[in-house]
Coordinates of C-alpha atoms and ligand atoms in Angstrom, one line a residue:
X242 CA 47.7 46.5 140.0
X243 CA 46.4 49.6 138.4
X244 CA 42.7 50.1 137.6
X245 CA 43.6 50.1 133.9
X246 CA 44.8 46.5 134.2
X247 CA 48.5 46.9 133.3
X248 CA 50.2 47.5 130.0
X249 CA 48.2 45.1 127.9
X250 CA 44.8 45.4 129.6
X251 CA 43.3 42.0 128.9
X252 CA 44.7 38.5 128.2
X253 CA 43.2 38.1 124.7
X254 CA 44.6 41.3 123.4
X255 CA 48.3 40.6 123.8
X256 CA 51.1 39.0 125.8
X257 CA 54.8 39.6 126.1
X258 CA 55.5 35.9 125.4
X259 CA 53.6 36.2 122.1
X260 CA 55.4 39.4 121.2
X261 CA 58.8 37.9 121.9
X262 CA 58.2 34.9 119.6
X263 CA 56.5 37.0 117.0
X264 CA 59.4 39.4 116.8
X265 CA 61.9 36.6 116.3
X266 CA 59.9 34.8 113.7
X267 CA 59.2 38.1 111.9
X268 CA 62.9 38.8 111.6
X269 CA 63.5 35.2 110.2
X270 CA 60.9 35.6 107.5
X271 CA 61.3 39.3 106.8
X272 CA 57.9 40.6 108.0
X273 CA 55.7 41.0 111.1
X274 CA 54.5 37.7 112.5
X275 CA 51.2 37.1 114.3
X276 CA 51.0 33.9 116.3
X277 CA 47.8 31.8 116.4
X278 CA 46.6 28.8 118.5
X279 CA 47.6 26.4 115.7
X280 CA 48.7 26.3 112.1
X281 CA 45.0 25.6 111.2
X282 CA 43.9 28.8 113.1
X283 CA 46.6 30.8 111.1
X284 CA 45.3 29.3 107.8
X285 CA 41.7 30.1 108.7
X286 CA 42.7 33.7 109.5
X287 CA 44.0 34.1 106.0
X288 CA 40.9 32.5 104.4
X289 CA 38.4 34.4 106.5
X290 CA 38.5 37.8 104.7
X291 CA 37.7 36.4 101.3
X292 CA 34.4 37.7 99.8
X293 CA 31.6 35.3 99.2
X294 CA 32.1 33.5 95.9
X295 CA 35.9 34.2 95.7
X296 CA 38.0 31.8 93.6
X297 CA 40.8 30.1 95.4
X298 CA 43.6 28.4 93.5
X299 CA 45.3 25.8 95.6
X300 CA 47.6 22.8 95.2
X301 CA 45.6 19.7 94.2
X302 CA 47.6 17.9 97.0
X303 CA 47.5 20.8 99.6
X304 CA 47.9 20.0 103.2
X305 CA 44.8 18.0 104.3
X306 CA 43.7 20.6 106.8
X307 CA 43.9 23.4 104.3
X308 CA 41.9 21.3 101.7
X309 CA 39.4 20.2 104.4
X310 CA 38.8 23.7 105.5
X311 CA 38.4 25.2 102.0
X312 CA 36.2 22.3 100.9
X313 CA 33.9 22.9 103.8
X314 CA 33.7 26.6 102.9
X315 CA 33.0 25.5 99.2
X316 CA 30.2 23.3 100.4
X317 CA 28.6 26.2 102.1
X318 CA 28.9 28.4 99.0
X319 CA 31.5 30.7 100.5
X320 CA 34.3 30.1 98.0
X321 CA 35.0 28.3 94.7
X322 CA 38.0 26.1 94.5
X323 CA 40.4 25.5 91.6
X324 CA 42.9 22.8 92.4
X325 CA 46.0 22.9 90.2
X326 CA 49.1 20.8 89.9
X327 CA 51.3 23.5 91.4
X328 CA 54.6 22.2 90.1
X329 CA 53.2 22.9 86.6
X330 CA 54.2 26.7 86.5
X331 CA 52.1 27.2 83.3
X332 CA 49.0 25.9 84.9
X333 CA 49.4 28.1 88.0
X334 CA 50.1 31.2 85.8
X335 CA 47.0 30.4 83.7
X336 CA 44.9 30.2 86.7
X337 CA 45.8 33.7 88.0
X338 CA 43.6 35.7 85.8
X339 CA 40.5 34.5 87.5
X340 CA 41.8 34.0 91.0
X341 CA 41.5 36.0 94.2
X342 CA 43.6 33.9 96.5
X343 CA 46.6 31.8 95.3
X344 CA 47.6 29.2 97.9
X345 CA 51.0 27.6 97.5
X346 CA 53.1 25.0 99.3
X347 CA 56.7 24.1 98.4
X348 CA 58.0 21.4 98.7
X349 CA 54.7 19.7 98.3
X350 CA 53.3 17.1 100.6
X351 CA 54.0 14.1 100.2
X352 CA 55.4 14.1 96.7
X353 CA 58.1 16.7 97.5
X354 CA 57.6 18.5 94.2
X355 CA 59.2 22.0 94.1
X356 CA 57.0 25.0 93.0
X357 CA 58.7 27.7 91.1
X358 CA 57.8 30.4 93.6
X359 CA 60.0 33.1 92.3
X360 CA 58.6 33.4 88.8
X361 CA 55.1 32.8 90.0
X362 CA 55.2 35.4 92.7
X363 CA 56.8 37.9 90.3
X364 CA 54.4 37.3 87.4
X365 CA 52.7 40.5 86.2
X366 CA 49.4 38.6 86.1
X367 CA 49.4 38.2 89.8
X368 CA 48.6 41.8 90.4
X369 CA 45.4 41.9 92.5
X370 CA 45.8 38.2 93.5
X371 CA 46.5 37.6 97.2
X372 CA 49.4 35.1 97.4
X373 CA 50.1 32.9 100.5
X374 CA 52.9 30.4 100.9
X375 CA 52.7 27.6 103.5
X376 CA 56.4 27.5 104.5
X377 CA 56.1 24.8 107.1
X378 CA 58.3 22.2 105.2
X379 CA 61.0 24.6 104.1
X380 CA 61.3 26.8 107.2
X381 CA 62.7 30.3 106.9
X382 CA 66.2 28.6 107.0
X383 CA 65.8 27.5 103.4
X384 CA 63.5 30.0 101.8
X385 CA 61.7 33.3 102.6
X386 CA 58.9 33.8 100.2
X387 CA 58.0 37.3 101.3
X388 CA 61.3 38.5 99.7
X389 CA 59.9 37.1 96.4
X390 CA 56.6 39.0 96.8
X391 CA 54.4 36.7 98.6
X392 CA 51.7 38.6 100.6
X393 CA 51.8 36.3 103.5
X394 CA 53.6 33.3 104.7
X395 CA 52.0 30.8 107.1
X396 CA 53.5 28.3 109.4
X397 CA 52.5 25.3 111.5
X398 CA 55.0 26.2 114.3
X399 CA 54.0 22.8 115.8
X400 CA 56.5 21.3 113.3
X401 CA 60.1 22.5 112.8
X402 CA 59.8 25.8 114.6
X403 CA 58.7 24.3 117.9
X404 CA 60.8 21.3 116.9
X405 CA 60.1 18.9 119.7
X406 CA 56.7 17.6 119.0
X407 CA 55.3 19.0 122.2
X408 CA 53.2 22.0 121.2
X409 CA 50.6 23.3 118.8
X410 CA 51.0 26.8 117.4
X411 CA 50.7 28.7 114.1
X412 CA 51.8 31.9 112.7
X413 CA 51.2 34.2 109.7
X414 CA 53.9 36.6 108.7
X415 CA 53.4 39.5 106.4
X416 CA 55.2 42.7 105.4
X417 CA 52.0 44.6 104.7
X418 CA 50.9 46.8 107.6
X419 CA 47.2 46.8 106.7
X420 CA 47.1 42.9 106.5
X421 CA 49.0 42.7 109.8
X422 CA 46.4 45.0 111.5
X423 CA 43.4 43.1 110.1
X424 CA 44.9 39.7 111.0
X425 CA 45.5 41.0 114.6
X426 CA 42.0 42.2 114.8
X427 CA 40.7 38.9 113.5
X428 CA 42.7 37.0 116.2
X429 CA 41.4 39.1 119.0
X430 CA 37.9 38.8 117.8
X431 CA 37.8 35.1 116.9
X432 CA 39.8 34.3 119.9
X433 CA 42.2 31.8 118.3
X434 CA 45.1 33.1 120.5
X435 CA 48.2 31.2 121.1
X436 CA 49.0 29.7 124.5
X437 CA 51.5 31.5 126.6
X438 CA 53.5 28.3 127.3
X439 CA 53.4 27.3 123.6
X440 CA 54.8 30.7 122.7
X441 CA 57.6 30.4 125.2
X442 CA 58.5 26.9 124.0
X443 CA 58.3 28.0 120.3
X444 CA 60.7 30.8 121.0
X445 CA 63.0 28.3 122.7
X446 CA 62.7 26.1 119.7
X447 CA 63.6 28.9 117.4
X448 CA 67.0 29.3 119.1
X449 CA 68.1 25.9 117.9
X450 CA 66.2 25.8 114.6
X451 CA 69.2 26.7 112.4
X452 CA 71.3 24.0 114.1
X453 CA 68.5 21.4 114.1
X454 CA 67.5 22.1 110.5
X455 CA 71.0 22.0 109.1
X456 CA 71.7 18.6 110.7
X457 CA 68.4 17.1 109.7
X458 CA 69.0 18.2 106.1
X459 CA 72.4 16.6 106.1
X460 CA 71.0 13.3 107.5
X461 CA 68.1 13.5 105.0
X462 CA 70.5 14.0 102.1
X463 CA 72.5 10.9 103.2
X464 CA 69.4 8.7 103.7
X465 CA 67.9 9.8 100.4
X466 CA 71.2 8.9 98.6
X467 CA 71.3 5.5 100.1
X468 CA 67.5 4.5 99.8
X469 CA 67.5 3.9 96.0
X470 CA 70.2 1.3 96.5
X471 CA 67.9 -1.0 98.4
X472 CA 65.9 -3.6 96.3
X473 CA 62.7 -3.0 98.3
X474 CA 62.6 0.7 97.2
X475 CA 61.0 1.4 93.9
X476 CA 61.4 5.2 93.8
X477 CA 62.6 8.1 96.1
X478 CA 61.7 11.8 96.0
X479 CA 64.0 14.3 97.7
X480 CA 64.8 17.7 96.1
X481 CA 68.4 17.3 97.2
X482 CA 69.1 14.3 94.9
X483 CA 70.8 15.2 91.7
X484 CA 68.6 12.8 89.9
X485 CA 65.3 14.4 91.3
X486 CA 63.2 15.9 88.6
X487 CA 62.9 19.2 90.6
X488 CA 66.5 19.3 91.7
X489 CA 67.4 22.3 89.5
X490 CA 64.4 24.3 90.7
X491 CA 65.2 23.6 94.3
X492 CA 68.8 24.7 93.8
X493 CA 67.7 27.9 92.2
X494 CA 65.5 29.0 95.1
X495 CA 66.2 27.1 98.3
X496 CA 69.4 27.3 100.4
X497 CA 68.8 23.7 101.7
X498 CA 66.6 20.9 100.6
X499 CA 64.6 20.3 103.7
X500 CA 64.4 17.1 105.9
X501 CA 61.4 15.3 104.5
X502 CA 61.9 12.4 102.1
X503 CA 59.3 10.2 100.3
X504 CA 59.9 6.8 99.0
X505 CA 57.7 4.0 97.6
X506 CA 57.7 0.3 98.3
X507 CA 55.7 -2.4 96.5
X508 CA 52.4 -1.9 98.2
X509 CA 50.5 -0.9 101.3
X510 CA 51.2 -4.2 103.0
X511 CA 54.9 -3.9 102.5
X512 CA 54.9 -0.3 103.8
X513 CA 52.9 -1.3 106.9
X514 CA 55.2 -4.3 107.6
X515 CA 58.2 -1.9 107.2
X516 CA 56.8 0.6 109.6
X517 CA 56.0 -2.2 112.1
X518 CA 59.6 -3.5 111.8
X519 CA 61.2 -0.1 112.7
X520 CA 62.7 0.1 116.1
X521 CA 64.1 3.6 116.3
X522 CA 61.9 5.5 113.8
X523 CA 58.5 6.3 115.1
X524 CA 55.3 5.7 113.1
X525 CA 53.2 8.9 113.2
X526 CA 51.9 11.8 111.0
X527 CA 53.5 14.7 112.6
X528 CA 56.8 16.0 111.4
X529 CA 59.7 18.4 112.1
X530 CA 60.6 17.0 115.5
X531 CA 63.9 15.8 116.9
X532 CA 62.8 12.2 116.5
X533 CA 62.4 10.7 113.0
X534 CA 58.8 9.9 112.3
X535 CA 57.4 8.0 109.3
X536 CA 53.9 8.0 107.8
X537 CA 52.2 6.1 105.1
X538 CA 50.1 8.9 103.6
X539 CA 47.7 6.9 101.7
X540 CA 46.1 5.7 104.9
X541 CA 44.4 9.1 105.3
X542 CA 41.1 9.9 103.6
X543 CA 41.7 12.5 101.0
X544 CA 45.2 11.1 100.0
X545 CA 43.7 8.7 97.3
X546 CA 46.1 10.2 94.7
X547 CA 49.2 9.1 96.7
X548 CA 50.8 5.7 95.9
X549 CA 49.6 3.2 98.4
X550 CA 53.2 2.1 99.2
X551 CA 54.6 5.7 99.8
X552 CA 56.3 6.4 103.1
X553 CA 57.2 9.8 104.1
X554 CA 60.0 10.1 106.7
X555 CA 60.6 13.3 108.6
X556 CA 64.3 13.1 109.5
X557 CA 65.2 13.9 113.1
X558 CA 68.5 14.3 115.0
X559 CA 69.4 10.7 115.5
X560 CA 72.7 9.5 114.3
X561 CA 72.5 8.9 110.5
X562 CA 74.1 5.5 110.8
X563 CA 71.5 4.5 113.5
X564 CA 68.7 5.7 111.2
X565 CA 70.1 3.8 108.2
X566 CA 70.6 0.6 110.2
X567 CA 66.9 0.8 111.4
X568 CA 65.6 1.6 107.8
X569 CA 67.8 -1.1 106.1
X570 CA 66.8 -3.7 108.6
X571 CA 63.0 -2.8 108.3
X572 CA 63.2 -2.6 104.4
X573 CA 64.8 -6.1 104.2
X574 CA 62.5 -7.8 106.6
X575 CA 59.4 -6.3 104.9
X576 CA 60.8 -7.2 101.5
X577 CA 61.9 -10.8 102.1
X578 CA 58.6 -12.4 103.3
Ligands
PLP290 C1 50.7 20.4 110.3 C2 50.6 21.4 109.1 C3 49.6 22.4 109.2 C4 48.6 22.6 110.3 O1 49.2 23.0 111.5 P1 48.6 22.7 112.9 O2 49.7 23.3 113.8 O3 48.6 21.1 113.1 O4 47.3 23.2 113.1 C5 49.5 23.2 108.0 N1 50.4 23.1 107.0 C6 51.3 22.1 107.0 C7 52.2 22.0 105.7 C8 51.4 21.2 108.0 O5 52.4 20.2 108.0

């Protein structure tokens, strides 16, 4: 040990495990990655530099944590929020003139609408507007918003990137050197640093992300095509379905359609009976793991706009026929009561 304390100097300033993960994720998204303790910490780091009174345009159905954090800041007079239906390209473009931060997510949660990221990020009126895309659902395997002009991409690496439902980690990726430097300074001073073990596990997860995500997308497509045929199902949203209202948009900008589906059954009771009857699929709100999880989104405060009987499966790596058998059995038993 030298008196200077080694190459890094102090544990909160840097770590080779963080760097290895950041380099790999940076290459995938086309920028420089900075890892944080969680997706929420990464989101907070992007919101922190806003001046007092800044207007933030965000999806009306943004991820609950993002909405919660921004609403809290609004309550304290820090920011002003302008929620928009982000699948309405005209509404997003119209909001740009008076916006400082545009927050986007695509596909949206849990309705799985597809936002026209390319034209929005390329719009002349977005000059001076900081644009962030939460790319957790799509992963860099299916879209890389920095290439279309986003200033930053944010991830909950707790989901697909880690991929095994066993860690919490977040990351911001940006191609702008000034932004990278200020995010790094923010991380060091706020202390929302990633764990070393989490970074190691997330790097290990990245090594199989292309294979996992490809298979999960194939299985999701298969299940999404079968679901509308069951009499208990009233509607299905999945961007990969030819009949989906946003299918053409998804084809134009994504190289895969993701592995999250949402479908609606009669009501909350039916949905809860269905979840209770599943034997292989796990009830739970997290997503992106090797096991298929399912969540009735309306049970969460803040999700009042979501249909009561909407279920959102995150498709894992089980055999597609095992998943269909489980779903079909639970659908039938929840329906024929
Ligand atoms: C889970 C999630 C987050 C928050 O990430 P954490 O790692 O749980 O802090 C942010 N955005 C999306 C889309 C998510 O699914």
